[in-house]
C-alpha atoms as a printed R data frame, in Angstrom:
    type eleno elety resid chain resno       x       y       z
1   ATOM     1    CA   UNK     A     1   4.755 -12.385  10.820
2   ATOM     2    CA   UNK     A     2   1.912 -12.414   8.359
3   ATOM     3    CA   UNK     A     3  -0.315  -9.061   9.028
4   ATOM     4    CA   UNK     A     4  -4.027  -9.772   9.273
5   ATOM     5    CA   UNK     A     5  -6.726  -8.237   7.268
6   ATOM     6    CA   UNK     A     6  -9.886  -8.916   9.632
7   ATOM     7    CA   UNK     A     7 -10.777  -5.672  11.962
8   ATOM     8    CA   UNK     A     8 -11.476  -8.187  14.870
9   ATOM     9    CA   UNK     A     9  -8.567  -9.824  14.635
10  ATOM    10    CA   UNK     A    10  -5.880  -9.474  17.504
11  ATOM    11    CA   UNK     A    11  -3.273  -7.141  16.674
12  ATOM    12    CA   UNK     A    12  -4.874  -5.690  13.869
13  ATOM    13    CA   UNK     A    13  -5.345  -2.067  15.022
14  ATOM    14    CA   UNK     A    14  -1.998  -1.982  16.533
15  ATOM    15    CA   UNK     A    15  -0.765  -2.281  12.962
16  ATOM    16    CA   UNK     A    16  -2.869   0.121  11.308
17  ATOM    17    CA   UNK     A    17  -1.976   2.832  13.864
18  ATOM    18    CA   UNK     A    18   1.657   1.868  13.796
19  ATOM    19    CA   UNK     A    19   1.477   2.195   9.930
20  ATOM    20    CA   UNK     A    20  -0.264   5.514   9.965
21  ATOM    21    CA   UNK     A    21   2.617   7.056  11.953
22  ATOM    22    CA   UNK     A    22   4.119   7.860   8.331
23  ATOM    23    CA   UNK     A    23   1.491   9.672   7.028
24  ATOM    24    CA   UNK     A    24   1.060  11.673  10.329
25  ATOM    25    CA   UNK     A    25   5.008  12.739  10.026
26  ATOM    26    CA   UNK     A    26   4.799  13.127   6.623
27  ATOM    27    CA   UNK     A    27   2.093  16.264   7.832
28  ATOM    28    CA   UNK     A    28   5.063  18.336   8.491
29  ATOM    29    CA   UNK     A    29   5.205  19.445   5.207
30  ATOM    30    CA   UNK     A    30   2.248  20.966   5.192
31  ATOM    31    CA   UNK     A    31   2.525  22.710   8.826
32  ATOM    32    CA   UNK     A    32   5.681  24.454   7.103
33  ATOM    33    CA   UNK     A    33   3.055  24.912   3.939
34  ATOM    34    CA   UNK     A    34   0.253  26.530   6.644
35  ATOM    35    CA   UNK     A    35   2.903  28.232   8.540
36  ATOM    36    CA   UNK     A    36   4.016  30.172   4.775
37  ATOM    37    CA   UNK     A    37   0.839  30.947   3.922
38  ATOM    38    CA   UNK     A    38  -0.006  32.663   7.340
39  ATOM    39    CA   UNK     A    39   3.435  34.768   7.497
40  ATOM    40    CA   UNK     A    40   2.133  35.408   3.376
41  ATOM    41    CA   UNK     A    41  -1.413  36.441   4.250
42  ATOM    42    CA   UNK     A    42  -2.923  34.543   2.208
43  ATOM    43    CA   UNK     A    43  -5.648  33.291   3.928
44  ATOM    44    CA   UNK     A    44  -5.122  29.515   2.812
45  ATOM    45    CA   UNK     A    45  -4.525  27.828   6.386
46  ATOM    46    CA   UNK     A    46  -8.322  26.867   6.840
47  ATOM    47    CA   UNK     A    47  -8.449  25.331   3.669
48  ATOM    48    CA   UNK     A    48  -5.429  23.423   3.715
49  ATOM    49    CA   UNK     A    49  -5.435  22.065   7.615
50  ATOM    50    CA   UNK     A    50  -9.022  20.821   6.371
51  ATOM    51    CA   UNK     A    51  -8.422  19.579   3.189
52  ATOM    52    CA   UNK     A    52  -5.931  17.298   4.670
53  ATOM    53    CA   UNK     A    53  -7.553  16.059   7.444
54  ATOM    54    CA   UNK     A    54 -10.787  15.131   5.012
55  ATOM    55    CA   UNK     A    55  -7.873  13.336   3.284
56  ATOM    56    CA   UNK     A    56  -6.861  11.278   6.401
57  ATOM    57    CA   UNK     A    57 -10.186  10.530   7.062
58  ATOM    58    CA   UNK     A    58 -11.962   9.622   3.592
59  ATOM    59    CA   UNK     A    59  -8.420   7.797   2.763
60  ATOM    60    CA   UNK     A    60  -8.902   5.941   6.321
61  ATOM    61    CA   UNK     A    61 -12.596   5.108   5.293
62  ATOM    62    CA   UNK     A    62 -12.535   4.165   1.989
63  ATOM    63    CA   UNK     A    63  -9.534   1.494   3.131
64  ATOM    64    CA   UNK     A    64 -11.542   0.148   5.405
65  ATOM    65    CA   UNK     A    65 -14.855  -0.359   3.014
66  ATOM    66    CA   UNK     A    66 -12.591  -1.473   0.412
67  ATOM    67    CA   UNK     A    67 -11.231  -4.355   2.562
68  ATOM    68    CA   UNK     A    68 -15.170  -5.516   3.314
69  ATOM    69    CA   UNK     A    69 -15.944  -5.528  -0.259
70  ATOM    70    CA   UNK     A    70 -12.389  -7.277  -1.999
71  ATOM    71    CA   UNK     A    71 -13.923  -9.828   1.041
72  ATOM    72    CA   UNK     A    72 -17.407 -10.565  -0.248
73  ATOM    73    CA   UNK     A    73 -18.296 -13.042  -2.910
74  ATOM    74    CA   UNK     A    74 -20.672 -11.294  -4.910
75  ATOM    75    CA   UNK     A    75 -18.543  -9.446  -6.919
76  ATOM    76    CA   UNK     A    76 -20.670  -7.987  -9.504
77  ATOM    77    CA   UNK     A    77 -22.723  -6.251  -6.980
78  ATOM    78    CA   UNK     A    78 -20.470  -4.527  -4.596
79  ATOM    79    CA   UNK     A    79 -18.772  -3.177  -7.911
80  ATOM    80    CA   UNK     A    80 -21.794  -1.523  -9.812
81  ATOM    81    CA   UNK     A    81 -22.500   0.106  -6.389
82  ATOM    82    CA   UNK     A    82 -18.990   1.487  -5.707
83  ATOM    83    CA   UNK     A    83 -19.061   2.833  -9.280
84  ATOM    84    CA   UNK     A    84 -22.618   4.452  -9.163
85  ATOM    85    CA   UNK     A    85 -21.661   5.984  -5.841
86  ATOM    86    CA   UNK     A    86 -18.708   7.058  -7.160
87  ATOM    87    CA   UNK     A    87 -20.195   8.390 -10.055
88  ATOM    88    CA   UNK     A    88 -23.151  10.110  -7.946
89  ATOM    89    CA   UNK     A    89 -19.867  12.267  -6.274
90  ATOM    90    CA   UNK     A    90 -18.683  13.396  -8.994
91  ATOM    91    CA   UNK     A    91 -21.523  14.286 -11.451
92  ATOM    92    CA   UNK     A    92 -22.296  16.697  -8.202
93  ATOM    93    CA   UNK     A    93 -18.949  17.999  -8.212
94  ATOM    94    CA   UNK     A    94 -18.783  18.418 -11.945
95  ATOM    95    CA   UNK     A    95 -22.212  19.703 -11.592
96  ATOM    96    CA   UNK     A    96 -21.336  22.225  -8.821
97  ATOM    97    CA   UNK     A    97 -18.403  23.683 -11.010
98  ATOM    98    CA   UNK     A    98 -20.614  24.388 -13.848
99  ATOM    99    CA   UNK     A    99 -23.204  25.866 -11.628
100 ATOM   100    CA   UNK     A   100 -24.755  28.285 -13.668
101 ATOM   101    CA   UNK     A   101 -25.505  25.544 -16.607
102 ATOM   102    CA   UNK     A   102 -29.426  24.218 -16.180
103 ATOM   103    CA   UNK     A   103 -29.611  20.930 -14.606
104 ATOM   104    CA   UNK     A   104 -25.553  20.724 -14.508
105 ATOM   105    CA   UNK     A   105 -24.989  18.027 -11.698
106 ATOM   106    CA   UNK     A   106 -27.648  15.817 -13.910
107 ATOM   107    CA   UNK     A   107 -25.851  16.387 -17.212
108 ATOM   108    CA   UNK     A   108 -22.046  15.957 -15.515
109 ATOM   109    CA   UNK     A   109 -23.699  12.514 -13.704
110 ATOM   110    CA   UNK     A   110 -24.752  11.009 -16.592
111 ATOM   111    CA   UNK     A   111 -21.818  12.470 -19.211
112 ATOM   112    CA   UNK     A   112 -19.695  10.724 -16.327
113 ATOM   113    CA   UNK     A   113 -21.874   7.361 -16.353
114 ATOM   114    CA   UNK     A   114 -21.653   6.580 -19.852
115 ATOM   115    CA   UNK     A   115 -17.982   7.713 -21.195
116 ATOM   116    CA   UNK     A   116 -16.470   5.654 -18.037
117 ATOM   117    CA   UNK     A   117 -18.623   3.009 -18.985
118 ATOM   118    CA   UNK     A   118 -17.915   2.552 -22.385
119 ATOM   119    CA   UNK     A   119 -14.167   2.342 -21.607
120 ATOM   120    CA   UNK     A   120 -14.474   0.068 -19.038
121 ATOM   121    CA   UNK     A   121 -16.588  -2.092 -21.210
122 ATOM   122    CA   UNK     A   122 -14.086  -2.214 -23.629
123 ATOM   123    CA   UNK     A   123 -11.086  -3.056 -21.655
124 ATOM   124    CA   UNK     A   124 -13.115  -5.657 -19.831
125 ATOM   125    CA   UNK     A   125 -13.967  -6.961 -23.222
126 ATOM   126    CA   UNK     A   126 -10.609  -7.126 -24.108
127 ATOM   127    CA   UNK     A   127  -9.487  -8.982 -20.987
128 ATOM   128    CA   UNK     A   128  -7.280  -6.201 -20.049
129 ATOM   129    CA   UNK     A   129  -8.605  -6.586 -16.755
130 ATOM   130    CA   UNK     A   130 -10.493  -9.145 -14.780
131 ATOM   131    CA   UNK     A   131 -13.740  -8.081 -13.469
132 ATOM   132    CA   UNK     A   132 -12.842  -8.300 -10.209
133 ATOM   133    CA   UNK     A   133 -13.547  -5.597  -7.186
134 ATOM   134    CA   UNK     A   134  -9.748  -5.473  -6.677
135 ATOM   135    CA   UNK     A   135  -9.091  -4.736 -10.392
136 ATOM   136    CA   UNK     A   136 -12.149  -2.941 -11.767
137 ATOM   137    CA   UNK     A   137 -12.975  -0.482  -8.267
138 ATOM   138    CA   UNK     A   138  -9.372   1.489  -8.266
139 ATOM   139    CA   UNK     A   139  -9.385   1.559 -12.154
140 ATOM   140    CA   UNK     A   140 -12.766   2.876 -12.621
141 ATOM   141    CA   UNK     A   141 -11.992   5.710  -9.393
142 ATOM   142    CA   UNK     A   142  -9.268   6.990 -11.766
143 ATOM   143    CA   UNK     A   143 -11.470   7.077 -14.619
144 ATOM   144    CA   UNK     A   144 -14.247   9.032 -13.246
145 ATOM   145    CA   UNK     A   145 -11.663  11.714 -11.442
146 ATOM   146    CA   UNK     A   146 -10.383  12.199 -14.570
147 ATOM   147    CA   UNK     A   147 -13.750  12.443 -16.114
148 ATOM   148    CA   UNK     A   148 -15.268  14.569 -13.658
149 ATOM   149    CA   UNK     A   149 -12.536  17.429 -13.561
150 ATOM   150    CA   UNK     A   150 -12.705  16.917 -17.946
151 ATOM   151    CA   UNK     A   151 -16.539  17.567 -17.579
152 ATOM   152    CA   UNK     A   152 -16.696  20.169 -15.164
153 ATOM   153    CA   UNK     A   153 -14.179  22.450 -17.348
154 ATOM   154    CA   UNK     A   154 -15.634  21.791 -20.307
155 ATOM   155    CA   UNK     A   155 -19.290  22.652 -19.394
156 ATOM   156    CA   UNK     A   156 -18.303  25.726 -17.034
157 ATOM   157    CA   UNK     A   157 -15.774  26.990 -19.998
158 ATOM   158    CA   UNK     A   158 -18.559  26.639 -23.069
159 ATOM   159    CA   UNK     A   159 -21.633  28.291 -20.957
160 ATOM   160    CA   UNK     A   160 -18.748  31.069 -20.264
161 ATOM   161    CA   UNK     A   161 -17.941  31.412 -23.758
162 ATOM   162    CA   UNK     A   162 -21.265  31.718 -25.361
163 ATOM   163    CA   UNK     A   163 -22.310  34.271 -22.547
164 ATOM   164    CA   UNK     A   164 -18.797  36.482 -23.653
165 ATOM   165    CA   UNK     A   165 -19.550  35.930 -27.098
166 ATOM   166    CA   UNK     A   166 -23.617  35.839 -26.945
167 ATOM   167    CA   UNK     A   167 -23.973  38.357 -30.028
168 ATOM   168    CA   UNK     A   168 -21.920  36.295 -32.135
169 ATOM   169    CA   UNK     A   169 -24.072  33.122 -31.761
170 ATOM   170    CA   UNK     A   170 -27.126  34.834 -32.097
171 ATOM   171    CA   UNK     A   171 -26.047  36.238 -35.267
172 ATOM   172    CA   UNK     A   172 -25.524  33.040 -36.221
173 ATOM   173    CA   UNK     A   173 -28.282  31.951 -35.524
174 ATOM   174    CA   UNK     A   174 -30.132  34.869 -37.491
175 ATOM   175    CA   UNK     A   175 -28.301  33.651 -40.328
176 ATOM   176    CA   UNK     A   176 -29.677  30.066 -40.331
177 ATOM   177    CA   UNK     A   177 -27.504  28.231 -38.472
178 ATOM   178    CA   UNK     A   178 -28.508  25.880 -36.327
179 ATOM   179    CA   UNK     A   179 -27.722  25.887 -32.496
180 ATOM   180    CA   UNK     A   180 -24.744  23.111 -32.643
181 ATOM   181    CA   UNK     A   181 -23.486  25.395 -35.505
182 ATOM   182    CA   UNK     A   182 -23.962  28.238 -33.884
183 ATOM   183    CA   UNK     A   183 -21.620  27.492 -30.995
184 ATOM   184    CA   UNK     A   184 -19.559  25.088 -32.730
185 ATOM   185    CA   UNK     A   185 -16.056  27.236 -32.007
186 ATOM   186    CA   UNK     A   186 -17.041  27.762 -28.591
187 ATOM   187    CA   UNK     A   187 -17.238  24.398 -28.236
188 ATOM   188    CA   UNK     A   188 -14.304  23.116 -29.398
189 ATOM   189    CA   UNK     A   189 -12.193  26.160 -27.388
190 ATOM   190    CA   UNK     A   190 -14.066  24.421 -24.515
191 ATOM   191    CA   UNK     A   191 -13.036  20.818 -24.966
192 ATOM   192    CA   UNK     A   192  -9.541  21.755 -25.821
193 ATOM   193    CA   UNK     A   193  -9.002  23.540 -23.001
194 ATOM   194    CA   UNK     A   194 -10.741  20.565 -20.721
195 ATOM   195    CA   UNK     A   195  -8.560  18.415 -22.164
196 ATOM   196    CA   UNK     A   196  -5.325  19.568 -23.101
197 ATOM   197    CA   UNK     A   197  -3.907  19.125 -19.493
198 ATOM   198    CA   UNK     A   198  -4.541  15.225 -20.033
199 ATOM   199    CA   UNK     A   199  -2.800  15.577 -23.589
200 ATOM   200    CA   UNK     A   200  -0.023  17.687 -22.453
201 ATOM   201    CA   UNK     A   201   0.810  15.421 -19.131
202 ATOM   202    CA   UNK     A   202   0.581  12.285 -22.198
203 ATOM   203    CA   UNK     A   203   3.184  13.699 -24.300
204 ATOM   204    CA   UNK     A   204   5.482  14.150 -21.441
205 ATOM   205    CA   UNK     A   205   4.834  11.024 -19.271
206 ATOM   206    CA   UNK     A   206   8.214   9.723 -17.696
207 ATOM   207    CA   UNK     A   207   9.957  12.658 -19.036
208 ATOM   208    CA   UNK     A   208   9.131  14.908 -15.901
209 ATOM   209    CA   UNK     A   209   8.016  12.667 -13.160
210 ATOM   210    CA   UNK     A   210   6.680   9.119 -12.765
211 ATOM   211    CA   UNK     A   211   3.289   8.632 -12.898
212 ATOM   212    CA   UNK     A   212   1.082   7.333  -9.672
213 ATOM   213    CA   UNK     A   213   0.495   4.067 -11.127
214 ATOM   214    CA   UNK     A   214   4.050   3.203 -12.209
215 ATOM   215    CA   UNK     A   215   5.344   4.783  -9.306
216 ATOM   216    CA   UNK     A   216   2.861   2.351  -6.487
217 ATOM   217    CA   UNK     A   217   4.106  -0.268  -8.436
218 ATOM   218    CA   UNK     A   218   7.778   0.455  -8.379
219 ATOM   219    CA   UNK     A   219   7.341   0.923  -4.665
220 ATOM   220    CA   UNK     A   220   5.554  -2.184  -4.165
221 ATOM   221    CA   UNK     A   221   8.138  -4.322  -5.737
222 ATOM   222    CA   UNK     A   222   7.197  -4.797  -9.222
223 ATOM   223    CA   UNK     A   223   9.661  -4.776 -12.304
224 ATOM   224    CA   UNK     A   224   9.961  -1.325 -13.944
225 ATOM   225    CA   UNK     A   225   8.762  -2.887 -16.951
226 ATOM   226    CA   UNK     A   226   5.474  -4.584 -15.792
227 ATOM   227    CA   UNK     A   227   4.807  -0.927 -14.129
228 ATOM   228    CA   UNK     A   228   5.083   0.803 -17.467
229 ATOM   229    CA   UNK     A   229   3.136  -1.565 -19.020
230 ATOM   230    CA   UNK     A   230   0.567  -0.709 -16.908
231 ATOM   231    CA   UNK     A   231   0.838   2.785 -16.867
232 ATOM   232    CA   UNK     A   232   0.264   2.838 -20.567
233 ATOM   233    CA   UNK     A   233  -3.049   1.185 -19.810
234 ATOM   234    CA   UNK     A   234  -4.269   3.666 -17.290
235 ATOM   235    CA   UNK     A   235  -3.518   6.066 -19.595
236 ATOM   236    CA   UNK     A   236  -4.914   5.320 -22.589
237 ATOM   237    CA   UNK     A   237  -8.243   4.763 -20.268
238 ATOM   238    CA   UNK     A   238  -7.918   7.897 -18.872
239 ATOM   239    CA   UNK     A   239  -7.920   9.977 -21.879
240 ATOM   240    CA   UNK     A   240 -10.605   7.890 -23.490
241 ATOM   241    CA   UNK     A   241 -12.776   8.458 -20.813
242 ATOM   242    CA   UNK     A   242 -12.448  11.896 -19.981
243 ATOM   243    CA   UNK     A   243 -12.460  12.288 -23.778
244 ATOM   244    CA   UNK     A   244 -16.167  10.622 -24.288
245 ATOM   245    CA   UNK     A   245 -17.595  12.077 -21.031
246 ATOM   246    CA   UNK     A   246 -16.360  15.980 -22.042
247 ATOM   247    CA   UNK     A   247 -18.094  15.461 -25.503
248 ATOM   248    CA   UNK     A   248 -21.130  14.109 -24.066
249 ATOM   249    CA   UNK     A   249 -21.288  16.739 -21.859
250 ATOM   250    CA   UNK     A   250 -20.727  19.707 -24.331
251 ATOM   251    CA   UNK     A   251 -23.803  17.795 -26.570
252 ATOM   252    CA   UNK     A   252 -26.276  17.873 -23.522
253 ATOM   253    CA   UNK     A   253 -25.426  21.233 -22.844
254 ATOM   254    CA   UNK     A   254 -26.417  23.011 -25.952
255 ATOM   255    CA   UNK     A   255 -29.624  21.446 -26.067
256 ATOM   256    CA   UNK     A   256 -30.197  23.322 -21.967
257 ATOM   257    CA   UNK     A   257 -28.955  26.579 -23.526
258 ATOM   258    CA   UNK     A   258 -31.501  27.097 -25.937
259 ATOM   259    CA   UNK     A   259 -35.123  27.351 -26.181
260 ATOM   260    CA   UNK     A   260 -37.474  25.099 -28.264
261 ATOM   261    CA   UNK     A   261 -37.389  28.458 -30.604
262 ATOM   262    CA   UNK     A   262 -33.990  27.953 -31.362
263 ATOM   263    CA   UNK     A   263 -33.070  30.753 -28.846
264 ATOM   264    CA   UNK     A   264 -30.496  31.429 -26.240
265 ATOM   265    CA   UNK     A   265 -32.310  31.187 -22.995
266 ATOM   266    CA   UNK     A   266 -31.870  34.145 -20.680
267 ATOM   267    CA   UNK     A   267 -31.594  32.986 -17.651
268 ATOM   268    CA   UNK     A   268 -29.029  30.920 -18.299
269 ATOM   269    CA   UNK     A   269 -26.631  34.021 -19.518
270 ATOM   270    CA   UNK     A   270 -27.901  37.084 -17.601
271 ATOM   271    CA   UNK     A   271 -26.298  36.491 -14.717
């Protein structure tokens, strides 16, 4: 019997409810995880019991809106607003990271924005993937968690940085350099340390564990092949995008660090 998609359909919430009875066993796991971490004292109980009931809830949600939208006919629309809420989330979260960088959750938003969008322009442009809510609205999700966790390192480690190493830029600066010069080591340390989780997980993808992608895929049915294939896709997206938003980011943040004078700004670093 085929299972229906419509929320108004007979039999439909029987099914969802009988289908979410795995994922509330599967939450016996983490009562043995809550139950260690009480007899450890370590406090983490709160956060974890809540963490995963968000999960259940924004998973449950997000299901549900997704089904509405693969529905409607105006594709084009329902995706630019998935991706600029999307986007909204996590420039904030980025943002809230790097809280003690001027105007962060602006900077992270837009870093976000435009290094997602280039790559998604480009593998649209290369047909990679039709542009298509069921298609483009999970890719570009990955993209911009990727991006956002990129961003938010990378701007919270370079503000760090310069504050732990302040009399070395401004010597620098003395000297003639300008600010991008001045804080040039600080940011690279800052990018490389953003992104060399992405670089290190590349370099050892399929050697330690099966990526989400391939392994949904594998689940689902499909050939092992077609699934790597696709993995190496989502990949290669991934660190592009994280790659263009980080770099953004680190540009736009010099230029809130310093003063029209060329000058570190000292609210920003006295903290």
């Amino acid at each position: 019997m085929e299972q229906t998609t419509d929320p108004w359909a007979l039999g439909f919430w029987r099914h969802f409810l009988v289908g979410m009875l795995k994922p509330l066993a599967a939450t016996a796991v983490v009562a043995m995880a809550v139950a260690l971490s009480f007899t450890q004292r370590l406090g983490l109980e709160r956060e974890m019991l809540s963490g995963i009931a968000r999960a259940f809830l924004q998973l449950s949600v997000i299901g549900f809106v997704l089904q509405f939208i693969f529905a409607q006919k105006n594709n084009a629309l329902w995706i630019l607003l998935a991706y600029l809420f999307m986007v909204t989330v996590a420039g904030y979260t980025a943002g809230q990271r790097a809280k003690h960088v001027p105007r962060g959750k602006y900077i992270a938003g837009v870093s976000i924005l435009v290094g997602t969008a280039i790559t998604m322009s480009l593998l649209v442009a290369l047909k990679i993937f039709p542009f298509t809510p069921r298609y483009i609205i999970p890719v570009v999700g990955m993209m911009v968690g990727n991006a956002m966790t990129a961003t938010g390192v990378a701007m919270k480690k370079l503000r760090d940085d310069i504050k732990i190493q302040r009399n070395q830029v401004e010597t620098a600066l003395a000297l003639g350099a300008t600010p991008r010069q001045a804080i040039l080591q600080q940011v690279k340390r800052s990018l490389g340390i953003a992104l060399s989780p992405g670089i290190d997980n590349a370099k050892t993808l399929g050697l330690i564990s099966l990526p989400g992608a391939m392994t949904g895929l594998i689940m689902g049915g499909a050939s092992p092949v077609e699934a790597i294939q696709l993995q190496l896709v989502v990949k290669n997206m991934l660190m592009g995008a994280s790659t263009f938003s980080s770099i953004l980011s680190s540009y736009l943040c010099w230029m809130a660090f310093f003063t029209e004078a060329f000058q570190l700004k000292d609210e920003v670093f006295d903290d």
